[in-house]
CSV table of C-alpha atoms in Angstrom, one decimal:
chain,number,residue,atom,x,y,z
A,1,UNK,CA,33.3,-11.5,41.4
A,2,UNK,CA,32.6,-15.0,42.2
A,3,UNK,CA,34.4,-16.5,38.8
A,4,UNK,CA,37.5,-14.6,40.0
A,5,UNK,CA,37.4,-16.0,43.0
A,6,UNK,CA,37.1,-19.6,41.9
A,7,UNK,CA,40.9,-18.8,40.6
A,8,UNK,CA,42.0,-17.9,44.5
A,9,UNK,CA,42.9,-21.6,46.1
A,10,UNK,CA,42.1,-21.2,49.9
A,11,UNK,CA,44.0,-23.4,52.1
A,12,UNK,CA,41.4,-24.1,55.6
A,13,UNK,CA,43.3,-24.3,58.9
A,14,UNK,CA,40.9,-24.9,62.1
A,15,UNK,CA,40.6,-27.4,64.5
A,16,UNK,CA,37.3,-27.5,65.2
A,17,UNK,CA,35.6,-29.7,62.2
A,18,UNK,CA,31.9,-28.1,62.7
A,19,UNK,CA,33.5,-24.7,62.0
A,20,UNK,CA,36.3,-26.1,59.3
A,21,UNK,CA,32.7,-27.3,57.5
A,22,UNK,CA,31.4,-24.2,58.1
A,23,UNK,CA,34.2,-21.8,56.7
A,24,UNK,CA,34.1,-24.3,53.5
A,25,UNK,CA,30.8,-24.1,53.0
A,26,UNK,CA,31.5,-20.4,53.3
A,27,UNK,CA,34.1,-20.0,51.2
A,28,UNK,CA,32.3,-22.2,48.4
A,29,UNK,CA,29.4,-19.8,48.4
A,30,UNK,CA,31.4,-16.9,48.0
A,31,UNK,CA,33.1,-18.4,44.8
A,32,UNK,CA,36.4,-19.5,46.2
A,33,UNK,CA,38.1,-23.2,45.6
A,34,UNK,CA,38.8,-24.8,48.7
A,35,UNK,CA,42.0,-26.1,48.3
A,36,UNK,CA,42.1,-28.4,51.3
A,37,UNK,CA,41.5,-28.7,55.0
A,38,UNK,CA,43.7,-28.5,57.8
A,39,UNK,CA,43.2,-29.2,61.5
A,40,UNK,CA,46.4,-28.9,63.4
A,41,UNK,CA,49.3,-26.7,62.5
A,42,UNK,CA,51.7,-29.2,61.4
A,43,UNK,CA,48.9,-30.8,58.8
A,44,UNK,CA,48.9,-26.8,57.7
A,45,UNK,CA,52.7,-26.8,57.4
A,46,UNK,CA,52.5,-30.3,54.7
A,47,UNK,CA,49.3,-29.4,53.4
A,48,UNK,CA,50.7,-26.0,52.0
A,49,UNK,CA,53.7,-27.6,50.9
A,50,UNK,CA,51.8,-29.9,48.9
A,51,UNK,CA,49.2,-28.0,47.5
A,52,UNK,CA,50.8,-24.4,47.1
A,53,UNK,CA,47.2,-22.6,48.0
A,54,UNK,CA,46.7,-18.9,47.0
A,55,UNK,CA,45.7,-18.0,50.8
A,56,UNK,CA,45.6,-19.6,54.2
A,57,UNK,CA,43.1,-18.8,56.2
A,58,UNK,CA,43.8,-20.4,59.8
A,59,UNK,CA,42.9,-20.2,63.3
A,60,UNK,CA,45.9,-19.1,65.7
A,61,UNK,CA,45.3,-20.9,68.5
A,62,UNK,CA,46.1,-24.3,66.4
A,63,UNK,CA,47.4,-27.5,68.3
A,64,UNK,CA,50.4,-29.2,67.9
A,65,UNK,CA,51.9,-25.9,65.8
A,66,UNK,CA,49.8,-23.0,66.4
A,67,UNK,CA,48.8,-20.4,63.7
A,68,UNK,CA,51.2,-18.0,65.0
A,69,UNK,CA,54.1,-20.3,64.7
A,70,UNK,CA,52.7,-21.6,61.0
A,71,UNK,CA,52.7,-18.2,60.0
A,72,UNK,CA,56.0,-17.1,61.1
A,73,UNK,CA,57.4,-20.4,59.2
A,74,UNK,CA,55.9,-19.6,56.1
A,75,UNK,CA,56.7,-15.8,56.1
A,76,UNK,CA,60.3,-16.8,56.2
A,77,UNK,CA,60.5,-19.6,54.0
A,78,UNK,CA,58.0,-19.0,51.0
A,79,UNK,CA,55.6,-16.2,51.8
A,80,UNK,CA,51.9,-16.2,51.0
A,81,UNK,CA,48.5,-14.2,52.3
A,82,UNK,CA,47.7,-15.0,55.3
A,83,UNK,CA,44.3,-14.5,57.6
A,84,UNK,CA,44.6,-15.5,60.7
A,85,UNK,CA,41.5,-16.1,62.6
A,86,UNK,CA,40.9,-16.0,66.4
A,87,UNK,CA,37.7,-15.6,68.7
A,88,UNK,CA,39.2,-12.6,70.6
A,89,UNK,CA,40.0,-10.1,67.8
A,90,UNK,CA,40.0,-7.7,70.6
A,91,UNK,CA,42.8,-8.9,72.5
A,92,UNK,CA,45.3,-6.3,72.3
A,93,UNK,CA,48.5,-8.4,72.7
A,94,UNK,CA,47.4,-11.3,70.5
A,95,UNK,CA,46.2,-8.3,68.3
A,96,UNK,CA,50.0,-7.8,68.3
A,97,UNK,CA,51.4,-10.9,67.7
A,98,UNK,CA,49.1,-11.2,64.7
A,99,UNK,CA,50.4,-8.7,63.7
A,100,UNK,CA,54.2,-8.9,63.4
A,101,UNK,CA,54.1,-12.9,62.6
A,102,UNK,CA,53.2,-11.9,58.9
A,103,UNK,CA,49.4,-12.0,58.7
A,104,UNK,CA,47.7,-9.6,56.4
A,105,UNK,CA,44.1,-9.9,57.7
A,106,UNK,CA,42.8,-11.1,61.1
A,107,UNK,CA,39.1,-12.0,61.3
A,108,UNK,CA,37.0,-13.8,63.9
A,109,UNK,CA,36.1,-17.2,63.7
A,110,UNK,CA,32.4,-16.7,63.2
A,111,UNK,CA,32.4,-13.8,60.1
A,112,UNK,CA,30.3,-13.8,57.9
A,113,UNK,CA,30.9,-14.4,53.9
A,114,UNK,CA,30.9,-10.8,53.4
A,115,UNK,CA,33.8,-10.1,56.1
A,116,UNK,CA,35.3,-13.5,55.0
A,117,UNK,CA,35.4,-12.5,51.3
A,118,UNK,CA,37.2,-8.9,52.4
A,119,UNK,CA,39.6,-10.4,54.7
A,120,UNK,CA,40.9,-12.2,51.9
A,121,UNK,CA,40.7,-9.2,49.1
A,122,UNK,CA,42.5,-7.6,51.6
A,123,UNK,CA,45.1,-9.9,52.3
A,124,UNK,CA,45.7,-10.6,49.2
A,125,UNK,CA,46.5,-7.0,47.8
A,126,UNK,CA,48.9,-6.3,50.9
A,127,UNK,CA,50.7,-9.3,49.4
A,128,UNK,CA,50.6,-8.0,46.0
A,129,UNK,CA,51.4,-4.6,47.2
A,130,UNK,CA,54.6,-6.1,49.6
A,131,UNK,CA,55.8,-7.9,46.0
A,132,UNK,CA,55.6,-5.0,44.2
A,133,UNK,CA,58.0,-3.2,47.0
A,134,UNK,CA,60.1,-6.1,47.1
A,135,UNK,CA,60.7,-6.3,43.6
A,136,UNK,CA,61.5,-2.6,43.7
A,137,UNK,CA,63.9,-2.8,46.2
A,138,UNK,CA,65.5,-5.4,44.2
A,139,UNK,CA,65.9,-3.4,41.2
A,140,UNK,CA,66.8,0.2,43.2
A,141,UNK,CA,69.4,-2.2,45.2
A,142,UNK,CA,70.4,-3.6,41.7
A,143,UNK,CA,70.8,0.2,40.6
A,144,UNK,CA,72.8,0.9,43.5
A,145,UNK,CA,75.3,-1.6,42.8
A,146,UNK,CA,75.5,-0.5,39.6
A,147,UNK,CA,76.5,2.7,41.0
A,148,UNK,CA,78.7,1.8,42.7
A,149,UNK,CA,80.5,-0.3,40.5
A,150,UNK,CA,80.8,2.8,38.2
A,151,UNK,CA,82.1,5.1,41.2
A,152,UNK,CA,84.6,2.0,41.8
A,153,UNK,CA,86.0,2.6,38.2
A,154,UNK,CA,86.0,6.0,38.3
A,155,UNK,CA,88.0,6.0,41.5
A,156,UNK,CA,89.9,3.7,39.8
A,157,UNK,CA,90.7,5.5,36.4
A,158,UNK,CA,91.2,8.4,38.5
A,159,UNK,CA,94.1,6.9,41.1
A,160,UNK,CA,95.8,5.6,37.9
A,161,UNK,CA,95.6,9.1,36.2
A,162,UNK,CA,97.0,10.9,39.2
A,163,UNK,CA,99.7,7.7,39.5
A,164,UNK,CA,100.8,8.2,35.9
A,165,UNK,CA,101.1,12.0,36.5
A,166,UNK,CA,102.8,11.5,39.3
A,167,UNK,CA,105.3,9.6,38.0
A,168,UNK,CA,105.9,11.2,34.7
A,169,UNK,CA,106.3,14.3,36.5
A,170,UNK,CA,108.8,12.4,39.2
A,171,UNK,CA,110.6,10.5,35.7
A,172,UNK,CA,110.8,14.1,33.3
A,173,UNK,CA,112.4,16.3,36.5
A,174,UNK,CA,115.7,15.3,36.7
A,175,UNK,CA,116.9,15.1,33.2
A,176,UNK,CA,115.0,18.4,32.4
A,177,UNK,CA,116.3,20.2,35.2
A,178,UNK,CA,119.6,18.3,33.8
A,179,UNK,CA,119.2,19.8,30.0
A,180,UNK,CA,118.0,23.4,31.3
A,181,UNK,CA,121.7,23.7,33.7
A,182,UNK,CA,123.8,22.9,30.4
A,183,UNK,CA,121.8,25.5,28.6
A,184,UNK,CA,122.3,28.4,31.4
A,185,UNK,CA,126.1,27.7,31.7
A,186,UNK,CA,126.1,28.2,28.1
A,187,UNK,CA,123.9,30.7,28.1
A,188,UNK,CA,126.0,33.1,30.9
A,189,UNK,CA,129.6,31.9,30.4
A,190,UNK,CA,129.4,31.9,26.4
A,191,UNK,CA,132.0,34.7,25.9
A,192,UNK,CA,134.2,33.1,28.3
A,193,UNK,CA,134.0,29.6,26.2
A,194,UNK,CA,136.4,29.1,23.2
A,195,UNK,CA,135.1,27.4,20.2
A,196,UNK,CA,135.9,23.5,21.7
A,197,UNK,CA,134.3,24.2,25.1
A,198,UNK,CA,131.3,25.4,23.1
A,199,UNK,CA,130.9,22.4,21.2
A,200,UNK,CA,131.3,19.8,24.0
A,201,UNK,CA,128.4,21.5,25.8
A,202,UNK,CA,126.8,21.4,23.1
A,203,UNK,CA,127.4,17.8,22.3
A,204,UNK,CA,126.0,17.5,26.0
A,205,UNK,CA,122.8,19.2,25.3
A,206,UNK,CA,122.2,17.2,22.4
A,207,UNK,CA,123.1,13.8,24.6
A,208,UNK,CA,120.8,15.2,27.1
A,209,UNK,CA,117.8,16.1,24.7
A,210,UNK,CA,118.4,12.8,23.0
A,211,UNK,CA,118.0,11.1,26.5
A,212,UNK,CA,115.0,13.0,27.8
A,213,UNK,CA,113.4,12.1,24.6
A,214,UNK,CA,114.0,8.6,24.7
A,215,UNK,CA,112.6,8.7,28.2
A,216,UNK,CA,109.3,10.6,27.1
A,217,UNK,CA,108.7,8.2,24.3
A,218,UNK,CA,109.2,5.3,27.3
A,219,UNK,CA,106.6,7.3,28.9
A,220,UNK,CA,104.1,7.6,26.5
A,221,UNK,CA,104.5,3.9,25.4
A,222,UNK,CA,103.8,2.8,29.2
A,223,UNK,CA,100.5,5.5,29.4
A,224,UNK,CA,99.2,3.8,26.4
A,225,UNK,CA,99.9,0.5,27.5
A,226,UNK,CA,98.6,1.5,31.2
A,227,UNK,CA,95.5,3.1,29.8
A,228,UNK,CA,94.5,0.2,27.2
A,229,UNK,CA,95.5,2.3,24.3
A,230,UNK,CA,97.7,0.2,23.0
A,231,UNK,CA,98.0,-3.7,22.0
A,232,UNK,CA,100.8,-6.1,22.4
A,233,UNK,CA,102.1,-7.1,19.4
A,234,UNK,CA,104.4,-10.4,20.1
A,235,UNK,CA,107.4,-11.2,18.0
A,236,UNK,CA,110.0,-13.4,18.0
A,237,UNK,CA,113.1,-11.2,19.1
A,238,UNK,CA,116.7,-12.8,19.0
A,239,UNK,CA,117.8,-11.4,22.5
A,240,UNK,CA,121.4,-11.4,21.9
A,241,UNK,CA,121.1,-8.8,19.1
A,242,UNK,CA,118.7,-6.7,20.7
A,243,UNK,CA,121.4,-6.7,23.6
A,244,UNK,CA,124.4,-5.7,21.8
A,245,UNK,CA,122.5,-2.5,20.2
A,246,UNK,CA,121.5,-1.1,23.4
A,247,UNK,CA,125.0,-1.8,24.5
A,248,UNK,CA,126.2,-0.4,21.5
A,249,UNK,CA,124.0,3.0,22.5
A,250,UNK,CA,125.2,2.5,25.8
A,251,UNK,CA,129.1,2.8,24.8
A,252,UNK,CA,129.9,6.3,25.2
A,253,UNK,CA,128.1,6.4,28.5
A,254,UNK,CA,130.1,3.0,29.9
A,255,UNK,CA,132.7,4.6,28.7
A,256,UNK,CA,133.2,7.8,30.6
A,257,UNK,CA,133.5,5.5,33.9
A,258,UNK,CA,135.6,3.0,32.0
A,259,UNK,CA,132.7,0.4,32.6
A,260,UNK,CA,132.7,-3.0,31.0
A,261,UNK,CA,129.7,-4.1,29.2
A,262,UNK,CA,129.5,-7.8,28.4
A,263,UNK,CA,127.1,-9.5,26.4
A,264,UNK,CA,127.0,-12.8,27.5
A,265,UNK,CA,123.4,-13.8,26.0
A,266,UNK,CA,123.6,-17.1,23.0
A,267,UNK,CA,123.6,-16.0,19.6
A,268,UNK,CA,120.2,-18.1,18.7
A,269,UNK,CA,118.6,-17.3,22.2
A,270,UNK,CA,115.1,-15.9,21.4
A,271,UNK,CA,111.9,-14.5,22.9
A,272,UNK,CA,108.7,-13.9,22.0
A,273,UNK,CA,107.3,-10.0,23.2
A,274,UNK,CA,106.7,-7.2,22.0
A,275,UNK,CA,109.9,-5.5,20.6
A,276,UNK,CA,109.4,-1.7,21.7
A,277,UNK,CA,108.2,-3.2,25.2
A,278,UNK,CA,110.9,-5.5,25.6
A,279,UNK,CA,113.6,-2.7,24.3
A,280,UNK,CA,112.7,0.1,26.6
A,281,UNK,CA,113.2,-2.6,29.8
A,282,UNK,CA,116.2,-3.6,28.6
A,283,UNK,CA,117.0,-0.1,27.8
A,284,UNK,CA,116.5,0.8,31.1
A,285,UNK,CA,117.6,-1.7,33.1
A,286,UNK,CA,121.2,-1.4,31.6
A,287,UNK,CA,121.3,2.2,31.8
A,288,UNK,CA,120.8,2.2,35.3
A,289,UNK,CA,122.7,-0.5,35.9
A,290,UNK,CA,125.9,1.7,34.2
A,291,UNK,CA,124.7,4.8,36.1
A,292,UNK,CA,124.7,3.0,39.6
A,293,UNK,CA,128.4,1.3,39.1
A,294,UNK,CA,131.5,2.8,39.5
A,295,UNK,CA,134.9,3.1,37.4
A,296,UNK,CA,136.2,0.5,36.2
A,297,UNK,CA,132.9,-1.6,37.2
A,298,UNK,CA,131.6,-4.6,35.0
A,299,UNK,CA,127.7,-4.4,33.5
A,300,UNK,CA,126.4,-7.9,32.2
A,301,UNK,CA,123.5,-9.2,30.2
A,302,UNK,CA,122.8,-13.3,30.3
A,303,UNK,CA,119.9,-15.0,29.2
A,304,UNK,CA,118.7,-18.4,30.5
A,305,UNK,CA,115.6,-21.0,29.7
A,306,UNK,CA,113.8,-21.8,33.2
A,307,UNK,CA,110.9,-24.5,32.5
A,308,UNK,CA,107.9,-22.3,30.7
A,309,UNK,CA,110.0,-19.2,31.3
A,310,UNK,CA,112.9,-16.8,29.8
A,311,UNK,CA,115.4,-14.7,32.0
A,312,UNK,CA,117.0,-11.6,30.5
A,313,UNK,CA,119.1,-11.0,33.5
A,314,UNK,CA,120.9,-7.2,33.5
A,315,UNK,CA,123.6,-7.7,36.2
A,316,UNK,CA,126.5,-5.1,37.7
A,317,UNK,CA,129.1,-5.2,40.9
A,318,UNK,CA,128.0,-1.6,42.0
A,319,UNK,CA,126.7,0.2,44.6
A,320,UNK,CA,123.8,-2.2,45.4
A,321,UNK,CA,120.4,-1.5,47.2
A,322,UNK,CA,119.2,-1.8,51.1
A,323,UNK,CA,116.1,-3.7,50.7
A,324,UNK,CA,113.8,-1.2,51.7
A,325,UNK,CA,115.1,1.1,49.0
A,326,UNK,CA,114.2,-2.0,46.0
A,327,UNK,CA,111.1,-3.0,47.8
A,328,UNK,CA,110.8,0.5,47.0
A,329,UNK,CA,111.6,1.1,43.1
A,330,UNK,CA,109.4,-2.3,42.0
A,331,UNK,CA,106.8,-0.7,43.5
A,332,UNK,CA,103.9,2.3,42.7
A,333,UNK,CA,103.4,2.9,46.2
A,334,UNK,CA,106.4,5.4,46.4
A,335,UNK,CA,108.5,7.3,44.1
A,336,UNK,CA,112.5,7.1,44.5
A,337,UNK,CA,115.6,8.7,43.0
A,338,UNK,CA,119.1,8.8,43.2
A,339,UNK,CA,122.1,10.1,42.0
A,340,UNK,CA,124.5,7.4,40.6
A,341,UNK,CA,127.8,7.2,40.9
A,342,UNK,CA,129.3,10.1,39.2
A,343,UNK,CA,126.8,12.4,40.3
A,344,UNK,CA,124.8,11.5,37.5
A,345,UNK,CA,121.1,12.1,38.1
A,346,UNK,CA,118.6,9.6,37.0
A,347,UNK,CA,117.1,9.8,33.8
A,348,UNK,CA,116.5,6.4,33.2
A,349,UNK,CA,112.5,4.5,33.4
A,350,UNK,CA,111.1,4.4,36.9
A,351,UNK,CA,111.6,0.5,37.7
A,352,UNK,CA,108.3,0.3,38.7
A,353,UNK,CA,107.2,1.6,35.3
A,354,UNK,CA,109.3,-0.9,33.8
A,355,UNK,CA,107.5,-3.7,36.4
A,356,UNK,CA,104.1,-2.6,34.8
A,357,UNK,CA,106.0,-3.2,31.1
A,358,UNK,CA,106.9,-6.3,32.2
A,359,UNK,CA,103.6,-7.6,33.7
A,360,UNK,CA,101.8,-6.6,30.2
A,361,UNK,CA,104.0,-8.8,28.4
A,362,UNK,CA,102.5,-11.4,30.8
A,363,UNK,CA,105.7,-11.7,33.1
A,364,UNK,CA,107.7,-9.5,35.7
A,365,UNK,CA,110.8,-8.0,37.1
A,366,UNK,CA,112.7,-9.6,40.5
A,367,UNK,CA,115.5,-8.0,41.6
A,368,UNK,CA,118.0,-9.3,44.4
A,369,UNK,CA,120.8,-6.6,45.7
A,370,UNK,CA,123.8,-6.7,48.1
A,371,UNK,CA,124.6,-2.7,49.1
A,372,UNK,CA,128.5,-2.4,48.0
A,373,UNK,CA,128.4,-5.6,45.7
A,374,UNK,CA,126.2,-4.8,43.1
A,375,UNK,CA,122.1,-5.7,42.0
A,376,UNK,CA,120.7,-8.5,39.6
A,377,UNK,CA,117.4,-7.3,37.4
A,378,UNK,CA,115.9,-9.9,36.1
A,379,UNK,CA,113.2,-10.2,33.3
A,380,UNK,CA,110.7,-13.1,33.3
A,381,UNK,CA,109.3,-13.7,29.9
A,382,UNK,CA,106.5,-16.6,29.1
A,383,UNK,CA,107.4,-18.9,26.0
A,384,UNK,CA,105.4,-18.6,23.2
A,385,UNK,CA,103.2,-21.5,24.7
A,386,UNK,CA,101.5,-19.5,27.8
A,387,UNK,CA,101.8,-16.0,25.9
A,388,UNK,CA,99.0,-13.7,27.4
């Protein structure tokens, strides 16, 4: 017993030097190292800081800084066993104090080595035992936050999957509901069709299928992309061609409302993105652009350098937007449709959907619209230097 004491420092705190000798001589006897002696409070206070003892043992009635106030200090700054002493252990109000100032053992200044040698045992395994909580509480608080950071993500991954849902159920209505009202005026008015009448609805139901899958492919390409699933591969893509197919696709349609589509994009203008990415934008930006302009509107495509940056810019002079309603289609916060302008319902790429496209190639869609004078999409693509 008396070896492992001799590894338990004891710091001496009394005023009194007759009884500071005493407890030393005490302490010696029972086996502990003295680590020093203290006789006010604020000689405690240095002399702990100095020699880091294992225990303090200290009277509470200390001048200058009494033991209460010394243990109080040290329970908030760098905790440590602590026996307070006093010549009225009966007192129940200092009793008290004693108490909740941090002490683990209260003894009275005249014990003997055997009470002494207890007090300290004592004190000494409520401290272990108050570590030992404290370092679980640390690792059960550590586990909580790791719970909680996994709820967070699975709140997360589960407000995306309901988003994406949303909005591939909101993108796939109209042009479904679209392709099904072709086939049942085919379907009941057949016999009254001749052969040409057939065939044009026809032609329609294959425009319409050919749409609806163009748009699911957009669809899935953006859930992969949303979900991780798939990575960016950056080219080099010469804008002006990639402009003039899609307007090329978009013939027919421009056609019907005698709409002008004018590639005005530089024959060696270039950009580096992904191609599919950058196509279905552009894709859809230009097909609603066509779909929300009247007859004999005007749909143009320019491309301009802006310092580290590339603008595709899909333009048209028709109906235009109320701010509230683009505020509205950048955003995930609210699905939106509309008709266009020949009745036409949408079946074009959310804009919002096309916003997240944009944002994985490491840019974004702004948009600026005057109602009755037309909207301005425009793409913002990095240069190859700050690709992300």
């Amino acid at each position: 017993m008396e070896e492992r004491n001799r590894e338990i420092g004891v710091l001496v705190a009394e005023e009194d030097f007759q009884l500071n000798r005493s407890l030393v001589n005490t302490l010696q006897k029972s086996g502990f190292r003295v680590a020093g002696c203290a006789y006010d409070g604020r000689m405690a206070l240095d002399m702990h800081h100095l020699l880091k003892p294992d225990v303090l043992l200290i009277n509470v009635s200390l001048p200058l800084v009494s033991g209460l106030d010394v243990a109080r200090i040290l329970s908030e700054k760098s905790p440590l066993p602590l026996v307070a002493m006093t010549p009225v252990p009966e007192d129940r109000d200092l009793m008290e104090m004693i108490h909740t100032s941090g002490f683990g053992a209260c003894i009275s200044n005249q014990a003997g080595s055997g009470e002494i040698r207890r007090a300290i045992s004592f004190a000494l395994a409520g401290r272990k035992r108050q570590l030992e909580w404290e370092d679980r509480t640390i690792l059960l608080q550590e586990e909580i936050d790791r719970l909680k950071q996994d709820l967070d993500v699975m709140e997360g991954a589960l407000t995306e999957r309901n988003r994406i849902l949303s909005l591939v159920t909101h993108e796939l209505k109209n042009p479904l509901g679209s392709l099904l009202g072709l086939v049942e005026v085919l379907q009941r008015k057949y016999d009254a069709y001749d052969d040409e009448t057939r065939l044009d609805l026809l032609a329609d139901i294959f425009g319409s299928g050919k749409d609806t899958y163009q748009l699911l492919e957009s669809l899935l390409l953006w859930t992969r992309l949303s979900n991780g699933k798939m990575a960016m591969r950056p080219v080099e893509v010469n804008i002006s061609g990639l402009t003039g197919n899609l307007m090329d696709t978009f013939s027919p349609m421009a056609g019907c409302k005698q709409i002008a589509l004018r590639n005005l994009t530089g024959a060696d203008q270039t950009v580096v993105g992904d191609l599919f990415v950058l196509q279905t934008i552009l894709r859809n930006l230009i097909s609603n652009a066509i779909q929300f302009t009247g007859k004999n509107g005007e749909v143009k495509v320019s491309a301009h350098q802006v310092r580290d940056w590339t603008q595709i810019v899909v333009s048209d002079n028709g109906t235009g937007l109320e701010p509230d309603v683009l505020r509205d289609i950048l955003s995930n916060e609210r699905n939106h449709s509309t008709t266009g302008t020949a009745g036409e319902p949408g079946t074009g790429l959310g804009l919002s959907i096309c916003q997240d496209m944009a944002r994985k190639l490491g840019g974004r869609i702004s948009a600026k619209s005057e109602p009755g004078k037309g909207s301005t999409f425009t793409v913002w693509i990095p240069c190859p230097g700050i690709w992300k």
